[in-house]
Amino acid sequence: MRERILVVEDDSRLGTQIVEHLRGAGFEATWWMEGRSLMPGALPDVRLVVLDLMLPGTYGLDMLKALRGFSEVPVLILSARNDTLDKVRALKLGADDYLTKPFWPEELIERVRARLRRPALCKEGAVLELGPLRVDLHGRAVQVEGRVVELTRVEFEVLAALARRPSEAVTRQWLAEHVLDPTREGTERTLDVHVSRLRRKLAPTQCVETVWGVGYRLTPRTRA
């Protein structure tokens, strides 16, 4: 069965091109030409959403915000807006990727494939039990072997990002772009400092591993 993708794009020429390339790559594409109010039950059963921002009807970021209230389906943003703050806002609202127009259709297809190869994110509100580690994503609470661990905002966001993809390497670049504030602290070196502090707070577990040349991975285990 072909994987189903929802495309939300008001430009008829671009939308046609995107849909044709998706179908040519083996996907089933559903196309909306306007923004719509989203609520549980209003979203088709899709594996990924390709979402434009400047839409008639409901603005793209408003759709994204509403969507994240009930679904963790991956969202790839398409936009002519190349401002860093626009990208950061979209990512903080829950976008998984951001592609600036104009773009090569082949790049879009490969980004869709790359996103679908990754494990699906856990739903917001889930409590993740990973060995001795307990992460409450909604309550933003962490415990190690039953002990409450106080984390800063950045430390929690790093841990949550890793916990959503246990045993999978997450790149330093991805973490820096999605977790840190690029206007103040958006460097990989700053990220390393936060990870070092996080590791100390999570002792005696050795759950945050360095994947050399790549980034970090969460592999929960208790120190012997």
mmCIF file of C-alpha atoms in Angstrom:
data_model
loop_
_atom_site.group_PDB
_atom_site.id
_atom_site.type_symbol
_atom_site.label_atom_id
_atom_site.label_comp_id
_atom_site.label_asym_id
_atom_site.label_seq_id
_atom_site.Cartn_x
_atom_site.Cartn_y
_atom_site.Cartn_z
ATOM 1 C CA MET A 1 0.000 0.000 0.000
ATOM 2 C CA ARG A 2 1.350 3.427 -0.965
ATOM 3 C CA GLU A 3 2.051 5.950 1.772
ATOM 4 C CA ARG A 4 -0.368 8.864 1.756
ATOM 5 C CA ILE A 5 0.824 12.480 1.836
ATOM 6 C CA LEU A 6 -1.324 15.574 2.379
ATOM 7 C CA VAL A 7 -0.227 18.628 0.355
ATOM 8 C CA VAL A 8 -1.611 22.024 1.424
ATOM 9 C CA GLU A 9 -0.617 24.528 -1.273
ATOM 10 C CA ASP A 10 -2.719 27.269 -2.884
ATOM 11 C CA ASP A 11 -0.493 27.837 -5.930
ATOM 12 C CA SER A 12 -2.096 25.646 -8.617
ATOM 13 C CA ARG A 13 1.049 25.342 -10.744
ATOM 14 C CA LEU A 14 3.329 24.475 -7.842
ATOM 15 C CA GLY A 15 0.753 22.232 -6.232
ATOM 16 C CA THR A 16 0.313 20.270 -9.457
ATOM 17 C CA GLN A 17 4.074 19.861 -9.742
ATOM 18 C CA ILE A 18 4.407 18.647 -6.146
ATOM 19 C CA VAL A 19 1.548 16.171 -6.460
ATOM 20 C CA GLU A 20 2.888 14.800 -9.754
ATOM 21 C CA HIS A 21 6.359 14.256 -8.310
ATOM 22 C CA LEU A 22 4.994 12.627 -5.168
ATOM 23 C CA ARG A 23 2.863 10.246 -7.216
ATOM 24 C CA GLY A 24 5.793 9.562 -9.516
ATOM 25 C CA ALA A 25 7.854 8.647 -6.460
ATOM 26 C CA GLY A 26 5.271 6.096 -5.373
ATOM 27 C CA PHE A 27 3.251 8.122 -2.860
ATOM 28 C CA GLU A 28 -0.480 8.735 -2.771
ATOM 29 C CA ALA A 29 -1.103 12.502 -2.631
ATOM 30 C CA THR A 30 -4.134 14.377 -1.340
ATOM 31 C CA TRP A 31 -4.184 18.097 -2.228
ATOM 32 C CA TRP A 32 -5.877 20.956 -0.379
ATOM 33 C CA MET A 33 -5.710 24.395 -2.051
ATOM 34 C CA GLU A 34 -6.684 26.406 1.038
ATOM 35 C CA GLY A 35 -5.984 26.453 4.751
ATOM 36 C CA ARG A 36 -8.566 24.700 6.907
ATOM 37 C CA SER A 37 -9.421 24.654 10.581
ATOM 38 C CA LEU A 38 -8.094 21.405 11.982
ATOM 39 C CA MET A 39 -9.524 19.385 14.830
ATOM 40 C CA PRO A 40 -9.556 15.680 15.692
ATOM 41 C CA GLY A 41 -11.268 13.814 12.888
ATOM 42 C CA ALA A 42 -10.692 16.541 10.281
ATOM 43 C CA LEU A 43 -7.258 15.317 9.218
ATOM 44 C CA PRO A 44 -7.106 12.524 6.610
ATOM 45 C CA ASP A 45 -5.175 9.371 7.494
ATOM 46 C CA VAL A 46 -1.778 10.474 6.169
ATOM 47 C CA ARG A 47 1.858 9.718 6.973
ATOM 48 C CA LEU A 48 3.115 13.277 6.381
ATOM 49 C CA VAL A 49 1.842 16.800 5.658
ATOM 50 C CA VAL A 50 3.512 19.191 3.207
ATOM 51 C CA LEU A 51 2.274 22.606 4.363
ATOM 52 C CA ASP A 52 2.562 26.034 2.763
ATOM 53 C CA LEU A 53 2.389 29.036 5.106
ATOM 54 C CA MET A 54 0.739 31.812 3.082
ATOM 55 C CA LEU A 55 -2.664 30.264 2.496
ATOM 56 C CA PRO A 56 -6.172 31.595 1.921
ATOM 57 C CA GLY A 57 -8.516 30.618 4.702
ATOM 58 C CA THR A 58 -6.463 29.472 7.674
ATOM 59 C CA TYR A 59 -2.814 30.574 7.905
ATOM 60 C CA GLY A 60 -0.305 27.741 7.703
ATOM 61 C CA LEU A 61 1.198 28.254 11.173
ATOM 62 C CA ASP A 62 -2.293 28.326 12.681
ATOM 63 C CA MET A 63 -2.972 24.973 11.017
ATOM 64 C CA LEU A 64 0.302 23.613 12.385
ATOM 65 C CA LYS A 65 -0.462 24.819 15.906
ATOM 66 C CA ALA A 66 -3.941 23.261 15.815
ATOM 67 C CA LEU A 67 -2.578 20.026 14.356
ATOM 68 C CA ARG A 68 -0.037 19.633 17.126
ATOM 69 C CA GLY A 69 -2.878 19.754 19.622
ATOM 70 C CA PHE A 70 -3.950 16.246 18.636
ATOM 71 C CA SER A 71 -1.452 14.720 16.188
ATOM 72 C CA GLU A 72 2.293 14.158 15.783
ATOM 73 C CA VAL A 73 2.128 13.429 12.057
ATOM 74 C CA PRO A 74 5.343 14.813 10.486
ATOM 75 C CA VAL A 75 4.984 18.260 8.888
ATOM 76 C CA LEU A 76 7.290 19.672 6.213
ATOM 77 C CA ILE A 77 6.877 23.417 5.745
ATOM 78 C CA LEU A 78 7.127 25.053 2.320
ATOM 79 C CA SER A 79 7.565 28.812 2.270
ATOM 80 C CA ALA A 80 9.005 31.679 0.282
ATOM 81 C CA ARG A 81 9.859 33.294 3.622
ATOM 82 C CA ASN A 82 13.579 32.777 4.265
ATOM 83 C CA ASP A 83 13.847 34.721 7.518
ATOM 84 C CA THR A 84 15.473 32.786 10.366
ATOM 85 C CA LEU A 85 12.803 33.864 12.847
ATOM 86 C CA ASP A 86 10.068 32.455 10.605
ATOM 87 C CA LYS A 87 11.883 29.132 10.462
ATOM 88 C CA VAL A 88 12.429 29.078 14.209
ATOM 89 C CA ARG A 89 8.787 29.862 14.912
ATOM 90 C CA ALA A 90 7.621 27.039 12.634
ATOM 91 C CA LEU A 91 10.035 24.555 14.191
ATOM 92 C CA LYS A 92 9.057 25.551 17.708
ATOM 93 C CA LEU A 93 5.389 25.067 16.834
ATOM 94 C CA GLY A 94 6.204 21.498 15.841
ATOM 95 C CA ALA A 95 7.322 21.467 12.207
ATOM 96 C CA ASP A 96 9.777 18.686 11.379
ATOM 97 C CA ASP A 97 11.439 20.370 8.403
ATOM 98 C CA TYR A 98 11.419 23.684 6.528
ATOM 99 C CA LEU A 99 12.064 24.012 2.801
ATOM 100 C CA THR A 100 12.394 27.445 1.207
ATOM 101 C CA LYS A 101 10.878 28.236 -2.179
ATOM 102 C CA PRO A 102 12.009 27.936 -4.909
ATOM 103 C CA PHE A 103 13.264 24.373 -4.534
ATOM 104 C CA TRP A 104 14.027 21.371 -6.675
ATOM 105 C CA PRO A 105 11.202 18.802 -6.593
ATOM 106 C CA GLU A 106 13.809 16.067 -6.207
ATOM 107 C CA GLU A 107 14.955 17.642 -2.938
ATOM 108 C CA LEU A 108 11.392 17.710 -1.634
ATOM 109 C CA ILE A 109 10.950 14.005 -2.433
ATOM 110 C CA GLU A 110 14.169 13.066 -0.635
ATOM 111 C CA ARG A 111 13.217 15.136 2.416
ATOM 112 C CA VAL A 112 9.852 13.372 2.529
ATOM 113 C CA ARG A 113 11.558 9.980 2.284
ATOM 114 C CA ALA A 114 14.096 10.898 4.966
ATOM 115 C CA ARG A 115 11.363 12.019 7.374
ATOM 116 C CA LEU A 116 9.328 8.857 6.803
ATOM 117 C CA ARG A 117 12.362 6.661 7.482
ATOM 118 C CA ARG A 118 12.557 8.019 11.033
ATOM 119 C CA PRO A 119 10.490 6.516 13.838
ATOM 120 C CA ALA A 120 7.234 8.328 14.475
ATOM 121 C CA LEU A 121 7.292 10.763 17.368
ATOM 122 C CA CYS A 122 5.421 9.901 20.522
ATOM 123 C CA LYS A 123 2.205 11.808 21.061
ATOM 124 C CA GLU A 124 2.391 14.841 23.290
ATOM 125 C CA GLY A 125 1.233 13.979 26.756
ATOM 126 C CA ALA A 126 2.917 10.567 26.633
ATOM 127 C CA VAL A 127 5.048 9.361 29.513
ATOM 128 C CA LEU A 128 8.146 7.609 28.221
ATOM 129 C CA GLU A 129 9.575 4.807 30.343
ATOM 130 C CA LEU A 130 13.127 4.134 29.190
ATOM 131 C CA GLY A 131 14.896 1.814 31.610
ATOM 132 C CA PRO A 132 15.439 3.752 34.852
ATOM 133 C CA LEU A 133 14.455 6.986 33.081
ATOM 134 C CA ARG A 134 10.901 8.381 33.122
ATOM 135 C CA VAL A 135 10.081 11.409 30.935
ATOM 136 C CA ASP A 136 6.667 13.068 31.146
ATOM 137 C CA LEU A 137 6.477 15.089 27.924
ATOM 138 C CA HIS A 138 3.298 16.956 28.840
ATOM 139 C CA GLY A 139 4.165 17.634 32.472
ATOM 140 C CA ARG A 140 7.818 18.324 31.592
ATOM 141 C CA ALA A 141 8.909 16.146 34.504
ATOM 142 C CA VAL A 142 11.842 13.734 34.671
ATOM 143 C CA GLN A 143 12.694 10.963 37.104
ATOM 144 C CA VAL A 144 15.721 8.691 37.364
ATOM 145 C CA GLU A 145 15.109 5.515 39.382
ATOM 146 C CA GLY A 146 12.158 7.287 41.022
ATOM 147 C CA ARG A 147 14.185 10.390 41.908
ATOM 148 C CA VAL A 148 12.880 13.718 40.573
ATOM 149 C CA VAL A 149 15.444 15.512 38.421
ATOM 150 C CA GLU A 150 15.173 19.266 37.924
ATOM 151 C CA LEU A 151 16.146 20.338 34.412
ATOM 152 C CA THR A 152 16.372 23.673 32.650
ATOM 153 C CA ARG A 153 14.208 24.315 29.597
ATOM 154 C CA VAL A 154 17.022 23.507 27.185
ATOM 155 C CA GLU A 155 18.103 20.387 29.093
ATOM 156 C CA PHE A 156 14.541 19.069 29.040
ATOM 157 C CA GLU A 157 14.098 19.804 25.329
ATOM 158 C CA VAL A 158 17.348 17.977 24.520
ATOM 159 C CA LEU A 159 16.313 14.977 26.606
ATOM 160 C CA ALA A 160 12.796 14.951 25.129
ATOM 161 C CA ALA A 161 14.157 15.065 21.578
ATOM 162 C CA LEU A 162 16.412 12.083 22.282
ATOM 163 C CA ALA A 163 13.752 10.197 24.250
ATOM 164 C CA ARG A 164 11.319 10.432 21.357
ATOM 165 C CA ARG A 165 13.843 8.502 19.232
ATOM 166 C CA PRO A 166 15.503 6.042 21.647
ATOM 167 C CA SER A 167 18.641 4.320 20.341
ATOM 168 C CA GLU A 168 18.656 6.601 17.265
ATOM 169 C CA ALA A 169 21.493 9.051 16.686
ATOM 170 C CA VAL A 170 20.289 12.662 16.502
ATOM 171 C CA THR A 171 22.700 15.110 14.918
ATOM 172 C CA ARG A 172 24.176 18.009 16.842
ATOM 173 C CA GLN A 173 23.064 20.334 14.052
ATOM 174 C CA TRP A 174 19.433 19.175 14.337
ATOM 175 C CA LEU A 175 19.433 19.602 18.108
ATOM 176 C CA ALA A 176 21.053 23.034 17.907
ATOM 177 C CA GLU A 177 18.508 24.219 15.321
ATOM 178 C CA HIS A 178 15.438 22.757 17.044
ATOM 179 C CA VAL A 179 16.225 23.195 20.735
ATOM 180 C CA LEU A 180 18.456 26.228 21.163
ATOM 181 C CA ASP A 181 17.499 29.859 20.670
ATOM 182 C CA PRO A 182 19.467 30.876 17.544
ATOM 183 C CA THR A 183 19.413 34.541 18.525
ATOM 184 C CA ARG A 184 21.279 33.821 21.775
ATOM 185 C CA GLU A 185 22.660 30.320 22.040
ATOM 186 C CA GLY A 186 22.229 28.531 18.725
ATOM 187 C CA THR A 187 25.656 26.921 18.381
ATOM 188 C CA GLU A 188 26.699 23.292 18.573
ATOM 189 C CA ARG A 189 29.355 24.128 21.143
ATOM 190 C CA THR A 190 26.694 25.619 23.416
ATOM 191 C CA LEU A 191 24.642 22.458 22.892
ATOM 192 C CA ASP A 192 27.580 20.361 24.093
ATOM 193 C CA VAL A 193 27.660 22.348 27.338
ATOM 194 C CA HIS A 194 23.951 21.695 27.954
ATOM 195 C CA VAL A 195 24.423 17.979 27.237
ATOM 196 C CA SER A 196 27.322 17.804 29.700
ATOM 197 C CA ARG A 197 25.154 19.326 32.436
ATOM 198 C CA LEU A 198 22.267 17.029 31.516
ATOM 199 C CA ARG A 199 24.481 13.961 31.869
ATOM 200 C CA ARG A 200 25.566 14.989 35.359
ATOM 201 C CA LYS A 201 21.956 15.457 36.454
ATOM 202 C CA LEU A 202 20.904 12.064 35.078
ATOM 203 C CA ALA A 203 23.624 10.151 36.972
ATOM 204 C CA PRO A 204 23.965 7.293 37.800
ATOM 205 C CA THR A 205 22.509 6.454 34.401
ATOM 206 C CA GLN A 206 24.796 6.719 31.389
ATOM 207 C CA CYS A 207 21.958 7.178 28.965
ATOM 208 C CA VAL A 208 23.128 10.058 26.755
ATOM 209 C CA GLU A 209 25.841 8.715 24.493
ATOM 210 C CA THR A 210 28.058 10.608 22.082
ATOM 211 C CA VAL A 211 27.964 9.316 18.523
ATOM 212 C CA TRP A 212 31.266 10.628 17.246
ATOM 213 C CA GLY A 213 31.001 12.768 14.139
ATOM 214 C CA VAL A 214 27.197 12.716 14.323
ATOM 215 C CA GLY A 215 25.628 13.828 17.593
ATOM 216 C CA TYR A 216 23.944 12.131 20.538
ATOM 217 C CA ARG A 217 21.855 9.053 21.246
ATOM 218 C CA LEU A 218 19.707 8.002 24.210
ATOM 219 C CA THR A 219 20.408 4.435 25.310
ATOM 220 C CA PRO A 220 19.101 4.102 28.874
ATOM 221 C CA ARG A 221 21.104 1.920 31.214
ATOM 222 C CA THR A 222 22.206 2.014 34.834
ATOM 223 C CA ARG A 223 25.862 2.276 35.700
ATOM 224 C CA ALA A 224 27.225 -0.963 37.116
#
